[in-house]
mmCIF file of C-alpha atoms in Angstrom:
data_model
loop_
_atom_site.group_PDB
_atom_site.id
_atom_site.type_symbol
_atom_site.label_atom_id
_atom_site.label_comp_id
_atom_site.label_asym_id
_atom_site.label_seq_id
_atom_site.Cartn_x
_atom_site.Cartn_y
_atom_site.Cartn_z
ATOM 1 C CA MET A 1 12.520 128.440 174.250
ATOM 2 C CA ARG A 2 9.081 128.565 171.376
ATOM 3 C CA GLY A 3 11.631 131.368 169.121
ATOM 4 C CA ASP A 4 10.167 130.994 165.411
ATOM 5 C CA CYS A 5 10.967 127.440 163.998
ATOM 6 C CA SER A 6 7.890 124.801 164.022
ATOM 7 C CA PHE A 7 7.451 122.332 165.937
ATOM 8 C CA SER A 8 8.589 119.603 164.196
ATOM 9 C CA GLU A 9 11.455 120.909 163.626
ATOM 10 C CA LYS A 10 12.220 121.622 166.247
ATOM 11 C CA ALA A 11 11.526 118.229 167.025
ATOM 12 C CA ILE A 12 13.568 116.186 164.492
ATOM 13 C CA ILE A 13 16.809 118.355 165.420
ATOM 14 C CA ALA A 14 16.799 117.154 169.159
ATOM 15 C CA GLN A 15 16.131 113.939 167.449
ATOM 16 C CA LYS A 16 19.403 113.489 165.114
ATOM 17 C CA LYS A 17 20.538 115.161 169.019
ATOM 18 C CA GLU A 18 19.287 111.373 169.847
ATOM 19 C CA ALA A 19 17.195 113.989 172.798
ATOM 20 C CA THR A 20 13.756 111.136 174.779
ATOM 21 C CA ALA A 21 11.855 113.667 174.828
ATOM 22 C CA LEU A 22 11.186 117.473 174.025
ATOM 23 C CA LEU A 23 9.914 120.750 176.490
ATOM 24 C CA VAL A 24 9.583 123.524 174.223
ATOM 25 C CA ALA A 25 8.860 127.105 176.596
ATOM 26 C CA SER A 26 6.188 129.068 175.486
ATOM 27 C CA ASN A 27 6.503 132.532 176.374
ATOM 28 C CA ASN A 28 3.535 133.855 174.646
ATOM 29 C CA THR A 29 0.053 131.770 175.027
ATOM 30 C CA LEU A 30 0.512 128.291 174.996
ATOM 31 C CA ALA A 31 -0.693 125.934 171.847
ATOM 32 C CA VAL A 32 -0.492 122.346 171.075
ATOM 33 C CA PRO A 33 2.089 121.355 168.853
ATOM 34 C CA SER A 34 1.087 121.286 165.041
ATOM 35 C CA GLY A 35 3.218 121.020 161.559
ATOM 36 C CA ASN A 36 2.306 119.519 157.888
ATOM 37 C CA SER A 37 2.463 115.821 157.711
ATOM 38 C CA SER A 38 5.296 115.012 155.734
ATOM 39 C CA SER A 39 6.819 117.056 159.274
ATOM 40 C CA LEU A 40 5.218 115.026 161.463
ATOM 41 C CA ASP A 41 5.152 111.451 159.957
ATOM 42 C CA LYS A 42 9.321 111.828 160.837
ATOM 43 C CA VAL A 43 8.485 112.964 164.318
ATOM 44 C CA ASN A 44 9.048 109.373 167.156
ATOM 45 C CA ILE A 45 9.513 111.332 170.740
ATOM 46 C CA PRO A 46 7.501 113.452 172.506
ATOM 47 C CA VAL A 47 6.077 117.080 171.910
ATOM 48 C CA VAL A 48 5.265 119.052 175.047
ATOM 49 C CA VAL A 49 5.360 123.144 175.242
ATOM 50 C CA VAL A 50 4.931 123.590 178.976
ATOM 51 C CA ARG A 51 4.990 127.653 179.706
ATOM 52 C CA TYR A 52 7.778 130.003 180.106
ATOM 53 C CA THR A 53 7.362 131.414 183.724
ATOM 54 C CA ASP A 54 6.614 127.627 185.319
ATOM 55 C CA VAL A 55 10.175 127.021 183.799
ATOM 56 C CA GLN A 56 10.931 130.027 185.682
ATOM 57 C CA ALA A 57 9.476 129.042 188.538
ATOM 58 C CA LEU A 58 10.546 125.310 188.714
ATOM 59 C CA GLU A 59 14.990 126.366 188.234
ATOM 60 C CA GLN A 60 14.506 128.945 190.685
ATOM 61 C CA HIS A 61 12.713 126.873 192.971
ATOM 62 C CA PHE A 62 14.996 123.702 192.795
ATOM 63 C CA LYS A 63 18.165 125.473 192.134
ATOM 64 C CA GLY A 64 18.736 124.074 188.805
ATOM 65 C CA ASN A 65 18.987 120.428 189.400
ATOM 66 C CA MET A 66 15.597 119.022 188.162
ATOM 67 C CA THR A 67 14.370 116.141 186.750
ATOM 68 C CA VAL A 68 11.487 115.941 184.441
ATOM 69 C CA LYS A 69 8.688 113.062 183.901
ATOM 70 C CA LEU A 70 5.809 112.646 181.075
ATOM 71 C CA SER A 71 3.063 110.984 182.407
ATOM 72 C CA VAL A 72 -0.836 111.460 179.999
ATOM 73 C CA SER A 73 -3.710 111.605 181.956
ATOM 74 C CA VAL A 74 -7.102 109.150 179.562
ATOM 75 C CA ALA A 75 -9.387 110.753 178.981
ATOM 76 C CA PRO A 76 -12.835 108.862 180.168
ATOM 77 C CA LEU A 77 -14.324 106.988 176.445
ATOM 78 C CA PHE A 78 -17.316 109.549 177.264
ATOM 79 C CA ASP A 79 -17.927 113.172 178.094
ATOM 80 C CA SER A 80 -20.024 115.558 180.393
ATOM 81 C CA SER A 81 -20.180 118.770 177.980
ATOM 82 C CA ILE A 82 -21.722 116.195 174.509
ATOM 83 C CA LEU A 83 -24.733 116.039 176.761
ATOM 84 C CA VAL A 84 -25.039 119.404 177.112
ATOM 85 C CA LEU A 85 -24.497 119.580 173.483
ATOM 86 C CA PHE A 86 -27.117 117.399 173.286
ATOM 87 C CA LEU A 87 -30.175 119.390 174.935
ATOM 88 C CA ILE A 88 -29.052 122.733 173.944
ATOM 89 C CA GLY A 89 -29.869 120.898 170.421
ATOM 90 C CA VAL A 90 -33.138 118.938 171.279
ATOM 91 C CA LEU A 91 -34.388 121.574 172.982
ATOM 92 C CA THR A 92 -32.937 124.736 170.662
ATOM 93 C CA VAL A 93 -34.726 122.774 167.885
ATOM 94 C CA ALA A 94 -38.550 121.815 169.361
ATOM 95 C CA LEU A 95 -38.825 125.635 171.291
ATOM 96 C CA GLY A 96 -37.995 126.711 168.124
ATOM 97 C CA GLY A 97 -40.585 124.503 165.665
ATOM 98 C CA TYR A 98 -43.137 125.353 168.451
ATOM 99 C CA TRP A 99 -42.886 128.718 168.798
ATOM 100 C CA SER A 100 -43.271 128.760 164.126
ATOM 101 C CA GLY A 101 -46.913 127.393 165.244
ATOM 102 C CA ALA A 102 -47.319 128.648 167.885
ATOM 103 C CA ALA A 103 -47.109 132.172 165.448
ATOM 104 C CA GLU A 104 -48.777 130.478 161.991
ATOM 105 C CA ARG A 105 -52.115 129.906 164.647
ATOM 106 C CA ASN A 106 -51.711 133.530 165.371
ATOM 107 C CA GLU A 107 -51.561 134.944 161.943
ATOM 108 C CA MET A 108 -54.448 132.238 160.714
ATOM 109 C CA ASP A 109 -56.795 133.824 164.221
ATOM 110 C CA SER A 110 -55.678 137.448 162.821
ATOM 111 C CA GLN A 111 -56.289 136.491 159.915
ATOM 112 C CA THR A 112 -60.542 134.709 159.734
ATOM 113 C CA ALA A 113 -60.916 137.293 161.973
ATOM 114 C CA LEU A 114 -60.200 139.203 159.050
ATOM 115 C CA GLU A 115 -61.056 137.873 156.288
ATOM 116 C CA GLY A 116 -64.854 136.597 158.632
ATOM 117 C CA ASP A 117 -63.764 133.100 157.291
ATOM 118 C CA GLY A 118 -61.334 130.771 158.161
ATOM 119 C CA ARG A 119 -59.112 130.072 154.141
ATOM 120 C CA ARG A 120 -55.969 130.433 154.180
ATOM 121 C CA THR A 121 -53.953 131.792 151.390
ATOM 122 C CA GLU A 122 -50.888 133.176 150.568
ATOM 123 C CA LYS A 123 -48.488 134.611 153.688
ATOM 124 C CA SER A 124 -45.336 137.175 152.856
ATOM 125 C CA ASP A 125 -43.725 136.045 155.816
ATOM 126 C CA VAL A 126 -42.992 132.870 153.995
ATOM 127 C CA LEU A 127 -40.030 132.353 151.265
ATOM 128 C CA ILE A 128 -41.050 132.240 148.112
ATOM 129 C CA PHE A 129 -38.172 129.765 147.247
ATOM 130 C CA SER A 130 -38.138 127.599 144.023
ATOM 131 C CA PRO A 131 -34.765 124.835 143.437
ATOM 132 C CA LEU A 132 -33.238 126.766 141.720
ATOM 133 C CA LYS A 133 -33.039 129.678 144.504
ATOM 134 C CA ILE A 134 -31.424 126.745 146.729
ATOM 135 C CA VAL A 135 -28.967 125.251 144.376
ATOM 136 C CA VAL A 136 -27.892 129.188 143.589
ATOM 137 C CA PHE A 137 -27.918 129.605 147.761
ATOM 138 C CA VAL A 138 -26.526 126.028 148.499
ATOM 139 C CA GLY A 139 -23.768 127.385 146.569
ATOM 140 C CA ILE A 140 -23.228 130.671 147.675
ATOM 141 C CA MET A 141 -22.266 129.166 151.155
ATOM 142 C CA CYS A 142 -19.913 126.624 149.454
ATOM 143 C CA GLY A 143 -18.494 129.828 148.046
ATOM 144 C CA MET A 144 -18.757 131.166 151.666
ATOM 145 C CA LEU A 145 -16.446 128.908 153.565
ATOM 146 C CA LEU A 146 -14.063 128.844 150.478
ATOM 147 C CA LEU A 147 -13.515 131.907 151.433
ATOM 148 C CA LEU A 148 -13.147 131.680 154.836
ATOM 149 C CA TYR A 149 -9.968 129.063 154.214
ATOM 150 C CA PHE A 150 -8.371 131.093 152.302
ATOM 151 C CA PHE A 151 -9.074 134.174 153.363
ATOM 152 C CA TYR A 152 -9.729 133.163 157.364
ATOM 153 C CA LYS A 153 -7.585 136.088 159.191
ATOM 154 C CA TRP A 154 -9.692 138.659 157.755
ATOM 155 C CA LEU A 155 -12.932 137.790 156.894
ATOM 156 C CA VAL A 156 -13.559 136.401 160.589
ATOM 157 C CA TYR A 157 -13.727 139.714 161.508
ATOM 158 C CA LEU A 158 -16.161 139.877 159.843
ATOM 159 C CA ILE A 159 -18.490 137.707 161.436
ATOM 160 C CA ILE A 160 -17.583 138.352 164.360
ATOM 161 C CA CYS A 161 -19.705 141.789 163.461
ATOM 162 C CA ILE A 162 -21.754 140.374 162.234
ATOM 163 C CA PHE A 163 -22.657 138.085 164.459
ATOM 164 C CA CYS A 164 -22.459 141.105 167.233
ATOM 165 C CA ILE A 165 -25.195 142.995 164.945
ATOM 166 C CA ALA A 166 -27.598 139.322 164.523
ATOM 167 C CA SER A 167 -27.760 137.941 167.877
ATOM 168 C CA ALA A 168 -28.621 141.859 169.699
ATOM 169 C CA MET A 169 -30.930 141.751 167.048
ATOM 170 C CA ALA A 170 -32.863 137.972 167.779
ATOM 171 C CA LEU A 171 -32.469 138.070 171.208
ATOM 172 C CA PHE A 172 -34.429 141.443 171.666
ATOM 173 C CA HIS A 173 -36.663 139.605 169.361
ATOM 174 C CA CYS A 174 -37.408 136.633 172.064
ATOM 175 C CA LEU A 175 -37.022 138.197 174.701
ATOM 176 C CA SER A 176 -39.367 140.920 173.149
ATOM 177 C CA VAL A 177 -41.973 137.969 173.147
ATOM 178 C CA LEU A 178 -41.890 137.743 176.973
ATOM 179 C CA LEU A 179 -41.376 141.115 178.029
ATOM 180 C CA GLU A 180 -44.955 141.704 176.382
ATOM 181 C CA LYS A 181 -47.107 139.017 178.584
ATOM 182 C CA VAL A 182 -45.710 140.793 181.473
ATOM 183 C CA PRO A 183 -48.705 143.439 182.544
ATOM 184 C CA TYR A 184 -46.455 145.638 184.323
ATOM 185 C CA GLY A 185 -44.314 149.095 183.305
ATOM 186 C CA ARG A 186 -45.555 149.866 180.514
ATOM 187 C CA CYS A 187 -44.245 153.042 180.466
ATOM 188 C CA SER A 188 -44.533 154.872 177.197
ATOM 189 C CA PHE A 189 -44.341 158.288 174.852
ATOM 190 C CA SER A 190 -44.692 159.231 171.771
ATOM 191 C CA CYS A 191 -42.760 159.481 168.522
ATOM 192 C CA ARG A 192 -43.614 161.025 164.996
ATOM 193 C CA SER A 193 -47.243 159.362 165.326
ATOM 194 C CA LYS A 194 -45.272 155.703 167.362
ATOM 195 C CA THR A 195 -45.784 154.591 170.048
ATOM 196 C CA VAL A 196 -42.668 153.351 171.908
ATOM 197 C CA GLU A 197 -41.908 151.219 175.410
ATOM 198 C CA ILE A 198 -39.134 152.672 177.911
ATOM 199 C CA ARG A 199 -38.902 149.207 178.737
ATOM 200 C CA MET A 200 -38.746 148.023 175.154
ATOM 201 C CA ILE A 201 -35.390 150.816 174.553
ATOM 202 C CA LEU A 202 -34.155 149.546 178.199
ATOM 203 C CA LEU A 203 -34.513 146.277 176.435
ATOM 204 C CA GLY A 204 -33.443 147.037 173.142
ATOM 205 C CA ALA A 205 -29.712 148.693 175.373
ATOM 206 C CA ALA A 206 -29.681 145.362 177.394
ATOM 207 C CA CYS A 207 -29.558 143.623 174.747
ATOM 208 C CA ILE A 208 -27.067 145.050 171.990
ATOM 209 C CA THR A 209 -24.662 145.601 176.354
ATOM 210 C CA LEU A 210 -25.054 141.900 176.103
ATOM 211 C CA SER A 211 -23.895 141.739 172.705
ATOM 212 C CA VAL A 212 -20.797 144.731 172.716
ATOM 213 C CA ILE A 213 -19.916 141.943 176.245
ATOM 214 C CA TRP A 214 -18.751 139.351 174.136
ATOM 215 C CA ALA A 215 -17.185 140.710 171.400
ATOM 216 C CA VAL A 216 -14.965 141.868 174.174
ATOM 217 C CA TYR A 217 -14.126 139.560 175.647
ATOM 218 C CA ARG A 218 -15.194 136.966 172.795
ATOM 219 C CA ASN A 219 -11.590 134.966 173.829
ATOM 220 C CA GLU A 220 -11.756 135.004 177.636
ATOM 221 C CA ASP A 221 -12.010 130.782 177.618
ATOM 222 C CA SER A 222 -12.873 130.122 180.360
ATOM 223 C CA TRP A 223 -16.901 132.119 180.971
ATOM 224 C CA VAL A 224 -17.368 133.264 178.126
ATOM 225 C CA TRP A 225 -18.799 129.934 176.333
ATOM 226 C CA ILE A 226 -22.186 130.350 178.290
ATOM 227 C CA LEU A 227 -23.043 134.235 177.377
ATOM 228 C CA GLN A 228 -21.389 133.359 173.112
ATOM 229 C CA ASP A 229 -23.744 130.329 173.659
ATOM 230 C CA PHE A 230 -27.078 132.210 175.481
ATOM 231 C CA LEU A 231 -26.348 134.877 172.099
ATOM 232 C CA GLY A 232 -26.168 131.599 170.289
ATOM 233 C CA VAL A 233 -28.592 129.774 171.690
ATOM 234 C CA ALA A 234 -31.870 133.368 171.299
ATOM 235 C CA PHE A 235 -30.129 133.277 166.307
ATOM 236 C CA CYS A 236 -31.855 130.086 166.026
ATOM 237 C CA LEU A 237 -34.685 130.600 167.382
ATOM 238 C CA ASN A 238 -35.576 133.663 165.765
ATOM 239 C CA PHE A 239 -34.182 132.229 162.791
ATOM 240 C CA LEU A 240 -35.793 128.923 162.575
ATOM 241 C CA ARG A 241 -39.578 132.063 163.552
ATOM 242 C CA VAL A 242 -38.140 134.118 160.848
ATOM 243 C CA ILE A 243 -37.540 132.009 157.840
ATOM 244 C CA LYS A 244 -40.480 130.160 156.490
ATOM 245 C CA ILE A 245 -40.185 127.609 153.232
ATOM 246 C CA SER A 246 -43.740 126.626 152.179
ATOM 247 C CA SER A 247 -43.318 122.874 151.557
ATOM 248 C CA PHE A 248 -42.384 119.415 151.008
ATOM 249 C CA LYS A 249 -40.223 119.687 148.622
ATOM 250 C CA LEU A 250 -38.175 122.365 148.979
ATOM 251 C CA HIS A 251 -37.281 120.814 152.943
ATOM 252 C CA VAL A 252 -36.184 117.581 150.588
ATOM 253 C CA ILE A 253 -33.954 119.885 148.272
ATOM 254 C CA LEU A 254 -32.421 122.448 150.700
ATOM 255 C CA LEU A 255 -31.695 119.312 153.251
ATOM 256 C CA SER A 256 -30.278 116.841 150.628
ATOM 257 C CA LEU A 257 -27.756 119.114 149.526
ATOM 258 C CA LEU A 258 -26.764 121.001 152.297
ATOM 259 C CA LEU A 259 -25.826 116.608 153.967
ATOM 260 C CA VAL A 260 -23.739 115.940 150.856
ATOM 261 C CA TYR A 261 -22.522 119.515 151.440
ATOM 262 C CA ASP A 262 -21.416 118.551 154.764
ATOM 263 C CA VAL A 263 -20.496 114.840 153.915
ATOM 264 C CA PHE A 264 -17.536 116.775 151.243
ATOM 265 C CA PHE A 265 -16.350 119.573 152.963
ATOM 266 C CA VAL A 266 -16.296 117.314 156.098
ATOM 267 C CA PHE A 267 -15.207 113.719 154.584
ATOM 268 C CA ILE A 268 -13.904 114.900 151.040
ATOM 269 C CA THR A 269 -11.936 117.649 151.182
ATOM 270 C CA PRO A 270 -9.030 115.952 153.806
ATOM 271 C CA LEU A 271 -8.311 113.865 149.759
ATOM 272 C CA LEU A 272 -8.180 117.400 148.521
ATOM 273 C CA THR A 273 -6.058 119.731 150.550
ATOM 274 C CA LYS A 274 -2.394 119.961 150.954
ATOM 275 C CA ASN A 275 -1.993 118.874 155.018
ATOM 276 C CA GLY A 276 -4.814 116.182 153.955
ATOM 277 C CA GLU A 277 -6.897 118.754 156.304
ATOM 278 C CA SER A 278 -11.071 118.639 156.368
ATOM 279 C CA ILE A 279 -11.845 123.326 154.997
ATOM 280 C CA MET A 280 -14.783 122.139 157.361
ATOM 281 C CA ILE A 281 -12.876 121.438 160.449
ATOM 282 C CA ASP A 282 -10.686 123.619 159.853
ATOM 283 C CA VAL A 283 -12.344 127.099 159.397
ATOM 284 C CA ALA A 284 -14.046 125.990 162.364
ATOM 285 C CA SER A 285 -10.906 125.747 164.995
ATOM 286 C CA GLY A 286 -9.899 128.991 163.644
ATOM 287 C CA GLY A 287 -8.450 128.484 160.466
ATOM 288 C CA GLY A 288 -5.407 127.148 161.872
ATOM 289 C CA SER A 289 -2.827 129.692 163.071
ATOM 290 C CA SER A 290 -5.792 132.354 163.978
ATOM 291 C CA ASP A 291 -6.039 133.378 168.001
ATOM 292 C CA GLU A 292 -9.955 133.982 166.370
ATOM 293 C CA LYS A 293 -12.751 131.377 165.654
ATOM 294 C CA LEU A 294 -15.621 131.643 164.163
ATOM 295 C CA PRO A 295 -18.830 132.200 166.772
ATOM 296 C CA VAL A 296 -21.211 130.130 165.152
ATOM 297 C CA LEU A 297 -20.417 126.771 167.378
ATOM 298 C CA MET A 298 -22.516 126.478 170.421
ATOM 299 C CA ARG A 299 -19.563 126.057 172.995
ATOM 300 C CA VAL A 300 -19.367 123.609 176.661
ATOM 301 C CA PRO A 301 -16.019 122.776 178.042
ATOM 302 C CA ARG A 302 -15.635 119.013 179.087
ATOM 303 C CA LEU A 303 -15.726 118.404 181.643
ATOM 304 C CA ASN A 304 -14.185 115.901 182.173
ATOM 305 C CA ASP A 305 -10.528 116.335 181.117
ATOM 306 C CA PRO A 306 -8.628 115.230 183.270
ATOM 307 C CA ALA A 307 -5.786 117.808 182.419
ATOM 308 C CA GLN A 308 -7.874 120.358 181.632
ATOM 309 C CA ASN A 309 -6.208 122.884 184.004
ATOM 310 C CA VAL A 310 -2.662 121.950 182.297
ATOM 311 C CA CYS A 311 -3.753 122.450 178.878
ATOM 312 C CA GLY A 312 -6.398 124.721 178.469
ATOM 313 C CA ILE A 313 -10.196 124.928 178.409
ATOM 314 C CA GLN A 314 -10.984 122.343 175.816
ATOM 315 C CA PHE A 315 -14.637 122.946 174.325
ATOM 316 C CA SER A 316 -16.365 120.118 172.657
ATOM 317 C CA ILE A 317 -19.168 121.864 170.061
ATOM 318 C CA LEU A 318 -21.749 122.117 167.529
ATOM 319 C CA GLY A 319 -22.489 123.958 164.611
ATOM 320 C CA TYR A 320 -25.624 126.380 164.381
ATOM 321 C CA GLY A 321 -26.243 124.624 160.843
ATOM 322 C CA ASP A 322 -26.631 121.146 162.926
ATOM 323 C CA ILE A 323 -29.409 123.394 164.591
ATOM 324 C CA ILE A 324 -31.499 125.395 161.891
ATOM 325 C CA VAL A 325 -30.798 122.913 159.020
ATOM 326 C CA PRO A 326 -33.654 120.303 160.320
ATOM 327 C CA GLY A 327 -35.053 122.925 162.513
ATOM 328 C CA LEU A 328 -36.331 123.916 159.921
ATOM 329 C CA LEU A 329 -37.854 120.852 158.876
ATOM 330 C CA VAL A 330 -39.597 120.363 162.803
ATOM 331 C CA ALA A 331 -41.247 123.742 162.751
ATOM 332 C CA TYR A 332 -42.577 122.494 158.655
ATOM 333 C CA CYS A 333 -43.620 120.401 161.014
ATOM 334 C CA HIS A 334 -45.696 121.759 163.150
ATOM 335 C CA ARG A 335 -47.106 124.227 160.963
ATOM 336 C CA PHE A 336 -48.467 122.176 158.372
ATOM 337 C CA ASP A 337 -50.439 120.565 162.171
ATOM 338 C CA ILE A 338 -51.283 123.862 162.477
ATOM 339 C CA TRP A 339 -52.532 123.942 158.620
ATOM 340 C CA ALA A 340 -54.159 119.984 158.588
ATOM 341 C CA ASN A 341 -55.957 121.313 162.395
ATOM 342 C CA ASN A 342 -53.841 117.830 164.179
ATOM 343 C CA SER A 343 -54.022 118.276 167.420
ATOM 344 C CA SER A 344 -52.172 115.705 168.068
ATOM 345 C CA ARG A 345 -48.868 117.794 166.968
ATOM 346 C CA ILE A 346 -47.782 114.030 164.834
ATOM 347 C CA TYR A 347 -46.139 115.703 162.980
ATOM 348 C CA PHE A 348 -43.764 117.674 165.177
ATOM 349 C CA ILE A 349 -43.288 115.669 167.590
ATOM 350 C CA SER A 350 -42.410 112.926 165.980
ATOM 351 C CA CYS A 351 -39.857 115.559 163.889
ATOM 352 C CA THR A 352 -38.071 116.370 167.354
ATOM 353 C CA ILE A 353 -37.769 112.680 168.343
ATOM 354 C CA ALA A 354 -36.724 112.067 164.768
ATOM 355 C CA TYR A 355 -33.927 114.717 165.665
ATOM 356 C CA ALA A 356 -33.169 113.669 169.218
ATOM 357 C CA PHE A 357 -32.531 110.439 167.994
ATOM 358 C CA GLY A 358 -30.298 111.673 165.234
ATOM 359 C CA MET A 359 -28.675 114.010 167.328
ATOM 360 C CA GLY A 360 -27.709 110.694 169.648
ATOM 361 C CA LEU A 361 -26.810 108.456 166.606
ATOM 362 C CA THR A 362 -24.273 111.553 165.922
ATOM 363 C CA LEU A 363 -22.095 111.764 168.705
ATOM 364 C CA LEU A 364 -22.031 107.857 168.845
ATOM 365 C CA VAL A 365 -20.569 107.848 166.289
ATOM 366 C CA LEU A 366 -18.044 110.578 167.630
ATOM 367 C CA LEU A 367 -17.628 108.691 170.339
ATOM 368 C CA LEU A 368 -16.893 105.562 168.556
ATOM 369 C CA THR A 369 -14.565 106.989 165.877
ATOM 370 C CA LYS A 370 -13.284 109.467 168.264
ATOM 371 C CA MET A 371 -13.274 111.823 164.917
ATOM 372 C CA GLY A 372 -15.572 115.100 164.128
ATOM 373 C CA GLN A 373 -18.494 113.780 162.407
ATOM 374 C CA PRO A 374 -20.615 116.155 160.200
ATOM 375 C CA ALA A 375 -23.975 115.702 161.995
ATOM 376 C CA LEU A 376 -26.397 116.423 158.739
ATOM 377 C CA LEU A 377 -25.255 112.635 157.703
ATOM 378 C CA TYR A 378 -27.575 111.810 160.556
ATOM 379 C CA LEU A 379 -29.686 114.242 160.972
ATOM 380 C CA VAL A 380 -31.672 114.990 157.871
ATOM 381 C CA PRO A 381 -32.304 111.217 156.854
ATOM 382 C CA CYS A 382 -33.815 110.938 160.718
ATOM 383 C CA THR A 383 -36.017 113.776 160.759
ATOM 384 C CA LEU A 384 -36.414 113.152 156.410
ATOM 385 C CA ILE A 385 -37.516 110.039 156.937
ATOM 386 C CA THR A 386 -39.490 110.066 160.000
ATOM 387 C CA SER A 387 -41.540 112.671 157.885
ATOM 388 C CA SER A 388 -42.394 111.430 155.279
ATOM 389 C CA ILE A 389 -43.164 107.762 157.077
ATOM 390 C CA VAL A 390 -45.531 109.975 159.242
ATOM 391 C CA ALA A 391 -47.041 112.171 156.210
ATOM 392 C CA TRP A 392 -47.953 108.499 154.358
ATOM 393 C CA ARG A 393 -49.554 106.768 157.251
ATOM 394 C CA ARG A 394 -51.709 109.173 157.809
ATOM 395 C CA LYS A 395 -52.901 109.530 154.265
ATOM 396 C CA GLN A 396 -51.402 112.893 153.876
ATOM 397 C CA MET A 397 -48.410 112.334 151.158
ATOM 398 C CA ARG A 398 -49.452 115.239 148.943
ATOM 399 C CA GLN A 399 -50.931 117.960 150.891
ATOM 400 C CA PHE A 400 -47.050 117.386 153.294
ATOM 401 C CA TRP A 401 -45.393 117.497 149.245
ATOM 402 C CA VAL A 402 -46.863 121.380 148.201
ATOM 403 C CA GLY A 403 -47.836 123.158 152.135
ATOM 404 C CA SER A 404 -49.071 126.024 152.072
ATOM 405 C CA ASN A 405 -49.744 126.657 148.372
ATOM 406 C CA TYR A 406 -52.029 123.188 149.306
ATOM 407 C CA GLU A 407 -55.372 124.434 150.595
ATOM 408 C CA VAL A 408 -55.156 127.841 147.022
ATOM 409 C CA ARG A 409 -55.543 125.491 144.741
#
């Protein structure tokens, strides 16, 4: 029986009794046998977890005369879920970048109509960042990750609450843009000198409902991943629309620092932690022992896993940061195309293709090494180098480097 001692302790005891394998019957949820590296190194026999209810059913059927054999299903090298994640990432970045540029064009047209000329001025929605502020921001991200690592089982609920609120708001903003293009059902009423459409109230209620449904059923792996990915895509799209960094210079600083952050917490921290586990992977996988998972990941079930029905649903994952961080540069490239009147949208298209290439390279290395990869290690160089080459070839590097401040200088 499962009991209270660790899997490795059970295995070592069974080993000393000359057992050839160990089956642990769990009357709770199934968990992959684990333990600290020093204990696991002493285990030389297979350790398997089975459901206690299954053991009872087998004993009743075979009347105690039962033989057990262990077999390992060979998982395919490539799983279709990786292709689904690739499409989610690329399409979200492309759509978010396009939306950011389209919003920029609408604002410029409105400004031209109001001012009577085509000169661009500083806009309030372009965030005023400085290199120091970006360094402080990345430092805060490092601090948050460390807090999650040490206090995961408490802070995870704070992140869940923030995600519910932010995703509901993001979904409302995304769908309201589409709803405004529908000319029907524009019933409205006035409240404190403001006109409110009834359909927008209903849309807001629907978005909140979806967010609440996710919160209630967030651990129901069989279907809730679809809702989480849907909310996640809306969150990323709205983030790319709202957050506008004003120059390529600031993007270079931000993306470079986040690349170092990603690589450090994936590859370097295993050398510093007691259990040899990456801090980033430990937090992303649920803090080691917690049943709660951070809702900052796109999740797709492994579609070709032969042991899926037996061992529970295993997921391929893609972090929101791997979409948002390079997506900010893709969005900037589209805005620059608008500023420079590039009808071919050369910056936007080339940076989107570079993102797709970097994502493909990430997944290829993942398949070859069978290890979790810091995606920014491949996405950041691909997008930064491609954008720089396009600006250099078109002799627009100075304008591209300065960005929205160029015309007002």
